[in-house]
PDB file of C-alpha atoms and ligand atoms in Angstrom:
ATOM      1  CA  UNK A   1     -13.346  -4.644  11.877  1.00 61.00           C
ATOM      2  CA  UNK A   2     -11.226  -2.450   9.576  1.00 72.00           C
ATOM      3  CA  UNK A   3      -8.130  -1.196  11.220  1.00 89.00           C
ATOM      4  CA  UNK A   4      -7.361   2.538  10.476  1.00 96.00           C
ATOM      5  CA  UNK A   5      -3.820   3.670  10.903  1.00 98.00           C
ATOM      6  CA  UNK A   6      -2.432   7.191  10.595  1.00 98.00           C
ATOM      7  CA  UNK A   7       0.545   7.780   8.489  1.00 98.00           C
ATOM      8  CA  UNK A   8       2.278  10.887   9.773  1.00 98.00           C
ATOM      9  CA  UNK A   9       5.795  10.050  10.394  1.00 98.00           C
ATOM     10  CA  UNK A  10       8.388   7.240   9.848  1.00 97.00           C
ATOM     11  CA  UNK A  11       7.314   5.357  12.896  1.00 98.00           C
ATOM     12  CA  UNK A  12       3.788   5.162  11.446  1.00 98.00           C
ATOM     13  CA  UNK A  13       5.149   3.242   8.446  1.00 98.00           C
ATOM     14  CA  UNK A  14       6.686   0.800  10.797  1.00 97.00           C
ATOM     15  CA  UNK A  15       3.401   0.382  12.645  1.00 97.00           C
ATOM     16  CA  UNK A  16       1.674  -0.263   9.327  1.00 98.00           C
ATOM     17  CA  UNK A  17       4.084  -2.987   8.439  1.00 97.00           C
ATOM     18  CA  UNK A  18       3.705  -4.563  11.970  1.00 97.00           C
ATOM     19  CA  UNK A  19      -0.081  -4.594  11.732  1.00 97.00           C
ATOM     20  CA  UNK A  20      -0.106  -5.975   8.213  1.00 98.00           C
ATOM     21  CA  UNK A  21       2.237  -8.686   9.367  1.00 98.00           C
ATOM     22  CA  UNK A  22      -0.004  -9.519  12.320  1.00 97.00           C
ATOM     23  CA  UNK A  23      -3.106  -9.694  10.173  1.00 97.00           C
ATOM     24  CA  UNK A  24      -1.327 -11.839   7.467  1.00 98.00           C
ATOM     25  CA  UNK A  25      -0.092 -14.250  10.156  1.00 98.00           C
ATOM     26  CA  UNK A  26      -3.559 -14.558  11.660  1.00 97.00           C
ATOM     27  CA  UNK A  27      -5.047 -15.367   8.206  1.00 97.00           C
ATOM     28  CA  UNK A  28      -2.340 -18.072   7.618  1.00 97.00           C
ATOM     29  CA  UNK A  29      -0.556 -16.492   4.771  1.00 98.00           C
ATOM     30  CA  UNK A  30       2.520 -18.426   3.774  1.00 97.00           C
ATOM     31  CA  UNK A  31       5.807 -16.676   4.635  1.00 98.00           C
ATOM     32  CA  UNK A  32       6.284 -15.832   0.897  1.00 97.00           C
ATOM     33  CA  UNK A  33       2.801 -14.264   0.785  1.00 97.00           C
ATOM     34  CA  UNK A  34       3.383 -12.393   4.116  1.00 98.00           C
ATOM     35  CA  UNK A  35       6.474 -10.982   2.727  1.00 98.00           C
ATOM     36  CA  UNK A  36       4.812  -9.781  -0.533  1.00 98.00           C
ATOM     37  CA  UNK A  37       1.935  -8.072   1.126  1.00 98.00           C
ATOM     38  CA  UNK A  38       4.225  -6.460   3.841  1.00 98.00           C
ATOM     39  CA  UNK A  39       6.535  -5.313   1.175  1.00 98.00           C
ATOM     40  CA  UNK A  40       3.858  -3.767  -0.954  1.00 98.00           C
ATOM     41  CA  UNK A  41       2.332  -2.080   2.081  1.00 98.00           C
ATOM     42  CA  UNK A  42       5.585  -0.619   3.174  1.00 98.00           C
ATOM     43  CA  UNK A  43       6.281   1.006  -0.235  1.00 98.00           C
ATOM     44  CA  UNK A  44       2.774   2.419  -0.445  1.00 98.00           C
ATOM     45  CA  UNK A  45       2.919   3.713   3.171  1.00 98.00           C
ATOM     46  CA  UNK A  46       6.228   5.355   2.434  1.00 98.00           C
ATOM     47  CA  UNK A  47       4.760   7.038  -0.665  1.00 98.00           C
ATOM     48  CA  UNK A  48       1.642   8.249   1.406  1.00 98.00           C
ATOM     49  CA  UNK A  49       4.210   9.963   3.772  1.00 98.00           C
ATOM     50  CA  UNK A  50       6.755  11.185   1.329  1.00 98.00           C
ATOM     51  CA  UNK A  51       4.604  12.418  -1.467  1.00 98.00           C
ATOM     52  CA  UNK A  52       1.157  12.517  -0.141  1.00 98.00           C
ATOM     53  CA  UNK A  53       2.087  14.478   2.931  1.00 98.00           C
ATOM     54  CA  UNK A  54       0.750  11.944   5.127  1.00 98.00           C
ATOM     55  CA  UNK A  55      -2.642  10.195   5.297  1.00 98.00           C
ATOM     56  CA  UNK A  56      -3.917   6.839   6.481  1.00 98.00           C
ATOM     57  CA  UNK A  57      -3.930   3.117   5.856  1.00 98.00           C
ATOM     58  CA  UNK A  58      -7.022   1.012   6.302  1.00 98.00           C
ATOM     59  CA  UNK A  59      -6.505  -2.761   6.812  1.00 98.00           C
ATOM     60  CA  UNK A  60      -9.418  -5.067   6.057  1.00 97.00           C
ATOM     61  CA  UNK A  61      -9.342  -8.815   6.576  1.00 97.00           C
ATOM     62  CA  UNK A  62     -11.374 -10.500   3.977  1.00 97.00           C
ATOM     63  CA  UNK A  63     -13.309 -13.803   4.170  1.00 96.00           C
ATOM     64  CA  UNK A  64     -15.301 -13.878   1.011  1.00 94.00           C
ATOM     65  CA  UNK A  65     -14.820 -15.453  -1.522  1.00 94.00           C
ATOM     66  CA  UNK A  66     -11.807 -16.664   0.345  1.00 96.00           C
ATOM     67  CA  UNK A  67      -9.384 -15.367   2.971  1.00 97.00           C
ATOM     68  CA  UNK A  68      -7.358 -12.213   2.126  1.00 98.00           C
ATOM     69  CA  UNK A  69      -6.066  -8.960   3.046  1.00 98.00           C
ATOM     70  CA  UNK A  70      -7.013  -5.548   1.558  1.00 98.00           C
ATOM     71  CA  UNK A  71      -5.209  -2.390   2.378  1.00 98.00           C
ATOM     72  CA  UNK A  72      -6.317   1.143   1.402  1.00 98.00           C
ATOM     73  CA  UNK A  73      -3.835   3.991   1.419  1.00 98.00           C
ATOM     74  CA  UNK A  74      -5.330   7.460   1.300  1.00 98.00           C
ATOM     75  CA  UNK A  75      -3.879  11.031   1.392  1.00 98.00           C
ATOM     76  CA  UNK A  76      -5.102  14.486   0.518  1.00 98.00           C
ATOM     77  CA  UNK A  77      -1.786  15.427  -1.063  1.00 98.00           C
ATOM     78  CA  UNK A  78      -0.900  16.916  -4.432  1.00 98.00           C
ATOM     79  CA  UNK A  79      -2.075  13.846  -6.482  1.00 98.00           C
ATOM     80  CA  UNK A  80      -0.113  12.242  -9.364  1.00 98.00           C
ATOM     81  CA  UNK A  81      -0.229  14.053 -12.599  1.00 97.00           C
ATOM     82  CA  UNK A  82       0.174  10.884 -14.684  1.00 97.00           C
ATOM     83  CA  UNK A  83      -0.406   7.547 -12.970  1.00 98.00           C
ATOM     84  CA  UNK A  84       0.708   5.417 -15.931  1.00 98.00           C
ATOM     85  CA  UNK A  85       4.171   7.154 -15.977  1.00 98.00           C
ATOM     86  CA  UNK A  86       4.382   6.918 -12.173  1.00 98.00           C
ATOM     87  CA  UNK A  87       3.918   3.170 -12.303  1.00 98.00           C
ATOM     88  CA  UNK A  88       6.839   2.731 -14.667  1.00 97.00           C
ATOM     89  CA  UNK A  89       9.964   1.261 -13.084  1.00 97.00           C
ATOM     90  CA  UNK A  90      12.464   4.010 -12.568  1.00 97.00           C
ATOM     91  CA  UNK A  91      10.240   6.993 -12.588  1.00 98.00           C
ATOM     92  CA  UNK A  92      10.726   9.139  -9.531  1.00 97.00           C
ATOM     93  CA  UNK A  93      10.089  12.677  -8.598  1.00 97.00           C
ATOM     94  CA  UNK A  94      12.063  12.166  -5.327  1.00 95.00           C
ATOM     95  CA  UNK A  95      15.358  10.503  -4.499  1.00 91.00           C
ATOM     96  CA  UNK A  96      14.101   7.031  -4.724  1.00 91.00           C
ATOM     97  CA  UNK A  97      14.750   4.237  -7.293  1.00 95.00           C
ATOM     98  CA  UNK A  98      11.109   4.614  -8.693  1.00 95.00           C
ATOM     99  CA  UNK A  99      10.391   1.023  -7.924  1.00 96.00           C
ATOM    100  CA  UNK A 100       7.735   1.351  -5.241  1.00 97.00           C
ATOM    101  CA  UNK A 101       4.495   1.655  -7.190  1.00 98.00           C
ATOM    102  CA  UNK A 102       5.278  -0.925  -9.871  1.00 98.00           C
ATOM    103  CA  UNK A 103       6.792  -3.186  -7.374  1.00 98.00           C
ATOM    104  CA  UNK A 104       3.863  -3.113  -5.130  1.00 98.00           C
ATOM    105  CA  UNK A 105       1.534  -3.777  -8.058  1.00 98.00           C
ATOM    106  CA  UNK A 106       3.380  -6.893  -8.933  1.00 98.00           C
ATOM    107  CA  UNK A 107       3.380  -8.234  -5.330  1.00 98.00           C
ATOM    108  CA  UNK A 108      -0.394  -8.259  -4.997  1.00 98.00           C
ATOM    109  CA  UNK A 109      -3.261  -9.799  -6.726  1.00 98.00           C
ATOM    110  CA  UNK A 110      -5.265  -6.667  -7.130  1.00 98.00           C
ATOM    111  CA  UNK A 111      -3.992  -3.063  -7.471  1.00 98.00           C
ATOM    112  CA  UNK A 112      -6.176  -0.036  -7.977  1.00 98.00           C
ATOM    113  CA  UNK A 113      -5.007   3.545  -7.882  1.00 98.00           C
ATOM    114  CA  UNK A 114      -7.047   6.753  -8.099  1.00 98.00           C
ATOM    115  CA  UNK A 115      -5.400  10.180  -8.026  1.00 98.00           C
ATOM    116  CA  UNK A 116      -6.864  13.581  -8.574  1.00 98.00           C
ATOM    117  CA  UNK A 117      -4.456  16.567  -8.883  1.00 97.00           C
ATOM    118  CA  UNK A 118      -4.748  18.966  -5.946  1.00 96.00           C
ATOM    119  CA  UNK A 119      -6.972  16.423  -4.106  1.00 98.00           C
ATOM    120  CA  UNK A 120      -4.987  13.421  -3.312  1.00 98.00           C
ATOM    121  CA  UNK A 121      -4.296   9.663  -3.948  1.00 98.00           C
ATOM    122  CA  UNK A 122      -5.932   6.413  -3.104  1.00 98.00           C
ATOM    123  CA  UNK A 123      -4.233   3.121  -3.633  1.00 98.00           C
ATOM    124  CA  UNK A 124      -6.056  -0.234  -2.807  1.00 98.00           C
ATOM    125  CA  UNK A 125      -4.185  -3.566  -2.765  1.00 98.00           C
ATOM    126  CA  UNK A 126      -5.628  -7.080  -2.186  1.00 98.00           C
ATOM    127  CA  UNK A 127      -3.670 -10.288  -1.610  1.00 98.00           C
ATOM    128  CA  UNK A 128      -5.751 -13.493  -1.539  1.00 98.00           C
ATOM    129  CA  UNK A 129      -4.597 -16.508   0.548  1.00 96.00           C
TER     130      UNK A 129
HETATM  131  N1  ATP B   1       0.785   9.220  -2.667  1.00 72.03           N
HETATM  132  C1  ATP B   1       1.426   9.840  -3.667  1.00 72.03           C
HETATM  133  N2  ATP B   1       1.013  11.124  -3.998  1.00 72.03           N
HETATM  134  C2  ATP B   1       1.731  11.983  -4.836  1.00 72.03           C
HETATM  135  N3  ATP B   1       2.684  11.394  -5.798  1.00 72.03           N
HETATM  136  C3  ATP B   1       2.995  10.081  -5.500  1.00 72.03           C
HETATM  137  C4  ATP B   1       2.392   9.280  -4.561  1.00 72.03           C
HETATM  138  N4  ATP B   1       2.910   7.992  -4.616  1.00 72.03           N
HETATM  139  C5  ATP B   1       3.664   8.060  -5.582  1.00 72.03           C
HETATM  140  N5  ATP B   1       3.857   9.261  -6.154  1.00 72.03           N
HETATM  141  C6  ATP B   1       4.749   9.729  -7.335  1.00 72.03           C
HETATM  142  O1  ATP B   1       4.948   8.515  -8.073  1.00 72.03           O
HETATM  143  C7  ATP B   1       6.418   8.418  -8.180  1.00 72.03           C
HETATM  144  C8  ATP B   1       6.871   6.978  -8.272  1.00 72.03           C
HETATM  145  O2  ATP B   1       6.643   6.363  -7.005  1.00 72.03           O
HETATM  146  P1  ATP B   1       7.373   5.165  -6.688  1.00 72.03           P
HETATM  147  O3  ATP B   1       6.970   4.676  -5.303  1.00 72.03           O
HETATM  148  O4  ATP B   1       7.266   4.065  -7.677  1.00 72.03           O
HETATM  149  O5  ATP B   1       8.848   5.536  -6.556  1.00 72.03           O
HETATM  150  P2  ATP B   1       9.734   6.521  -5.474  1.00 72.03           P
HETATM  151  O6  ATP B   1       8.992   6.527  -4.266  1.00 72.03           O
HETATM  152  O7  ATP B   1       9.977   7.763  -6.221  1.00 72.03           O
HETATM  153  O8  ATP B   1      10.920   5.563  -5.258  1.00 72.03           O
HETATM  154  P3  ATP B   1      11.050   4.311  -4.391  1.00 72.03           P
HETATM  155  O9  ATP B   1       9.648   3.832  -4.077  1.00 72.03           O
HETATM  156  O10 ATP B   1      11.688   3.287  -5.361  1.00 72.03           O
HETATM  157  O11 ATP B   1      11.829   4.581  -3.306  1.00 72.03           O
HETATM  158  C9  ATP B   1       7.040   9.237  -7.040  1.00 72.03           C
HETATM  159  O12 ATP B   1       8.337   9.719  -7.148  1.00 72.03           O
HETATM  160  C10 ATP B   1       5.993  10.348  -6.894  1.00 72.03           C
HETATM  161  O13 ATP B   1       6.221  11.200  -7.908  1.00 72.03           O
HETATM  162 MG1   MG B   2       7.890   4.858  -3.363  1.00 72.03          MG
END
């Protein structure tokens, strides 16, 4: 059963972290892999809140072709004008370090981002056991 979590406030980012951790432990991820997927999920949940104006995270536990965790972040915010630029380390339109998106991509096995100006952003990350 996918787990859908709203991201409307800072508390929700904490809840996403907790749920991702719980699923990662259940799947039997190593401590290092737990930390990777939790860190990536935190960064993306934070972006969903700060830049997307809120949205939701969906957590899917995968079994085929092997155990894994997939998390989808969606918002109906302003979208990202240039995704390639946004992924570069150091690029930020806020007060951050500009490391969230690129960092998240490096921490997972699969990273897919779709963004449409004026419509919103979807980021899907997958980490296999
Ligand atoms: N969901 C989103 N909707 C709109 N713009 C986004 C979204 N996520 C990221 N961005 C844009 O991409 C930029 C880079 O994001 P990234 O997470 O790498 O850095 P940051 O959030 O600015 O700083 P950091 O994550 O290091 O604190 C953001 O500054 C913002 O302009
Ligand atoms: Mg960020």
